[in-house]
Tab-separated table of C-alpha atoms in Angstrom:
chain	number	residue	atom	x	y	z
L	1	UNK	CA	0.031	0.079	0.041
L	2	UNK	CA	1.247	3.509	-0.836
L	3	UNK	CA	0.586	6.736	1.185
L	4	UNK	CA	-0.598	9.763	-0.683
L	5	UNK	CA	-0.500	13.071	0.908
L	6	UNK	CA	-2.773	15.790	-0.544
L	7	UNK	CA	-3.476	19.444	0.143
L	8	UNK	CA	-6.810	20.340	1.800
L	9	UNK	CA	-8.442	21.515	-1.557
L	10	UNK	CA	-7.319	18.506	-3.526
L	11	UNK	CA	-8.426	16.090	-0.501
L	12	UNK	CA	-11.854	17.797	-0.772
L	13	UNK	CA	-12.014	17.360	-4.467
L	14	UNK	CA	-11.284	13.823	-4.117
L	15	UNK	CA	-13.808	13.136	-1.591
L	16	UNK	CA	-16.466	14.930	-3.369
L	17	UNK	CA	-15.727	12.714	-6.351
L	18	UNK	CA	-16.021	9.590	-4.268
L	19	UNK	CA	-19.445	10.767	-3.071
L	20	UNK	CA	-20.588	11.383	-6.551
L	21	UNK	CA	-19.645	7.929	-7.594
L	22	UNK	CA	-21.860	6.485	-4.636
L	23	UNK	CA	-24.876	8.554	-5.994
L	24	UNK	CA	-27.062	10.906	-4.400
L	25	UNK	CA	-27.437	10.741	-0.465
L	26	UNK	CA	-30.724	9.138	0.540
L	27	UNK	CA	-32.393	11.132	3.244
L	28	UNK	CA	-35.412	10.478	5.469
L	29	UNK	CA	-38.224	12.186	3.834
L	30	UNK	CA	-39.729	12.955	7.261
L	31	UNK	CA	-36.926	14.640	8.862
L	32	UNK	CA	-34.121	14.646	6.330
L	33	UNK	CA	-31.553	12.462	8.200
L	34	UNK	CA	-29.100	10.580	5.969
L	35	UNK	CA	-27.853	7.049	6.876
L	36	UNK	CA	-24.250	8.533	7.356
L	37	UNK	CA	-25.775	10.559	10.290
L	38	UNK	CA	-26.967	7.461	11.832
L	39	UNK	CA	-23.669	5.888	11.296
L	40	UNK	CA	-21.934	8.738	12.879
L	41	UNK	CA	-24.326	9.282	15.946
L	42	UNK	CA	-25.911	5.898	16.458
L	43	UNK	CA	-29.118	7.683	16.752
L	44	UNK	CA	-32.227	7.951	14.221
L	45	UNK	CA	-33.986	11.381	13.526
L	46	UNK	CA	-37.545	10.049	13.756
L	47	UNK	CA	-39.868	7.043	13.529
L	48	UNK	CA	-40.050	7.209	9.721
L	49	UNK	CA	-36.220	6.607	9.671
L	50	UNK	CA	-36.743	3.063	10.850
L	51	UNK	CA	-39.097	2.328	7.875
L	52	UNK	CA	-37.015	4.342	5.410
L	53	UNK	CA	-33.597	2.998	6.384
L	54	UNK	CA	-34.981	-0.463	7.189
L	55	UNK	CA	-32.495	-2.395	5.127
L	56	UNK	CA	-29.474	-0.525	6.737
L	57	UNK	CA	-30.716	-0.525	10.347
L	58	UNK	CA	-32.133	-4.006	10.623
L	59	UNK	CA	-28.497	-5.582	10.998
L	60	UNK	CA	-27.467	-3.273	13.688
L	61	UNK	CA	-30.840	-3.804	15.595
L	62	UNK	CA	-30.360	-7.636	15.240
L	63	UNK	CA	-26.647	-7.405	16.776
L	64	UNK	CA	-27.734	-5.086	19.580
L	65	UNK	CA	-30.956	-6.738	20.682
L	66	UNK	CA	-30.661	-10.238	19.330
L	67	UNK	CA	-33.877	-10.119	17.396
L	68	UNK	CA	-35.506	-7.576	15.143
L	69	UNK	CA	-39.111	-8.221	16.714
L	70	UNK	CA	-39.956	-5.953	19.389
L	71	UNK	CA	-41.745	-7.692	22.226
L	72	UNK	CA	-41.938	-4.982	24.732
L	73	UNK	CA	-42.070	-5.274	28.438
L	74	UNK	CA	-44.663	-7.106	30.553
L	75	UNK	CA	-45.789	-5.941	33.658
L	76	UNK	CA	-44.477	-7.612	36.767
L	77	UNK	CA	-46.575	-9.421	39.434
L	78	UNK	CA	-47.343	-5.955	41.121
L	79	UNK	CA	-49.357	-4.906	38.152
L	80	UNK	CA	-51.879	-7.652	39.008
L	81	UNK	CA	-55.483	-7.106	37.898
L	82	UNK	CA	-54.792	-3.474	36.930
L	83	UNK	CA	-53.113	-4.557	33.878
L	84	UNK	CA	-56.112	-5.203	31.857
L	85	UNK	CA	-57.728	-2.038	32.919
L	86	UNK	CA	-54.652	-0.070	31.926
L	87	UNK	CA	-54.720	-1.546	28.566
L	88	UNK	CA	-58.466	-0.881	28.146
L	89	UNK	CA	-57.967	2.758	29.180
L	90	UNK	CA	-55.191	3.150	26.567
L	91	UNK	CA	-57.456	1.785	23.906
L	92	UNK	CA	-60.325	3.928	25.101
L	93	UNK	CA	-57.883	7.067	24.930
L	94	UNK	CA	-56.785	6.218	21.604
L	95	UNK	CA	-60.261	5.943	20.388
L	96	UNK	CA	-61.478	9.127	22.043
L	97	UNK	CA	-58.532	10.937	20.362
L	98	UNK	CA	-59.833	9.625	17.049
L	99	UNK	CA	-63.188	10.627	17.814
L	100	UNK	CA	-62.312	14.212	18.522
L	101	UNK	CA	-60.188	14.584	15.296
L	102	UNK	CA	-63.284	13.622	13.317
L	103	UNK	CA	-65.466	15.914	15.242
L	104	UNK	CA	-67.660	13.280	16.980
L	105	UNK	CA	-67.922	15.228	20.303
L	106	UNK	CA	-70.667	12.962	21.672
L	107	UNK	CA	-68.938	9.791	21.261
L	108	UNK	CA	-65.680	11.291	22.692
L	109	UNK	CA	-67.608	12.700	25.752
L	110	UNK	CA	-69.077	9.173	26.304
L	111	UNK	CA	-65.637	7.734	26.038
L	112	UNK	CA	-64.045	10.281	28.518
L	113	UNK	CA	-66.674	9.216	31.105
L	114	UNK	CA	-65.676	5.677	30.543
L	115	UNK	CA	-61.976	6.542	30.984
L	116	UNK	CA	-62.993	8.318	34.312
L	117	UNK	CA	-64.699	5.293	35.619
L	118	UNK	CA	-61.657	3.119	34.646
L	119	UNK	CA	-59.269	5.569	36.382
L	120	UNK	CA	-61.542	5.175	39.480
L	121	UNK	CA	-61.405	1.528	39.321
L	122	UNK	CA	-57.488	1.644	38.942
L	123	UNK	CA	-57.359	3.675	42.099
L	124	UNK	CA	-59.528	1.088	43.871
L	125	UNK	CA	-62.463	3.518	44.318
L	126	UNK	CA	-66.135	2.363	44.064
L	127	UNK	CA	-67.740	3.776	40.765
């Protein structure tokens, strides 16, 4: 192997030519992050990056986590019977938000009352 010493402007020109040979830089359509940014920092810019750079990110995720399937966390024994109530509350909140976005205020109000009742049950209060 031979060492080559270049002045700063020649070095920049050589690197620019190498970048052009690789083609245009792919950027996430949502946040503008390039895969080179991820390689440099180890961080993605947004949730869309995972979809857009899937091919590049999956090997790294597999190496770090041992799998590419997210299983999440499961509650411990202390969650007990409230676990099902918490899941139902999350489902109702999502549905209520969708109703509000659609302008269905009556249904959103009905769901809000159900959420209030669930909150009381989670706290152990009588409804």
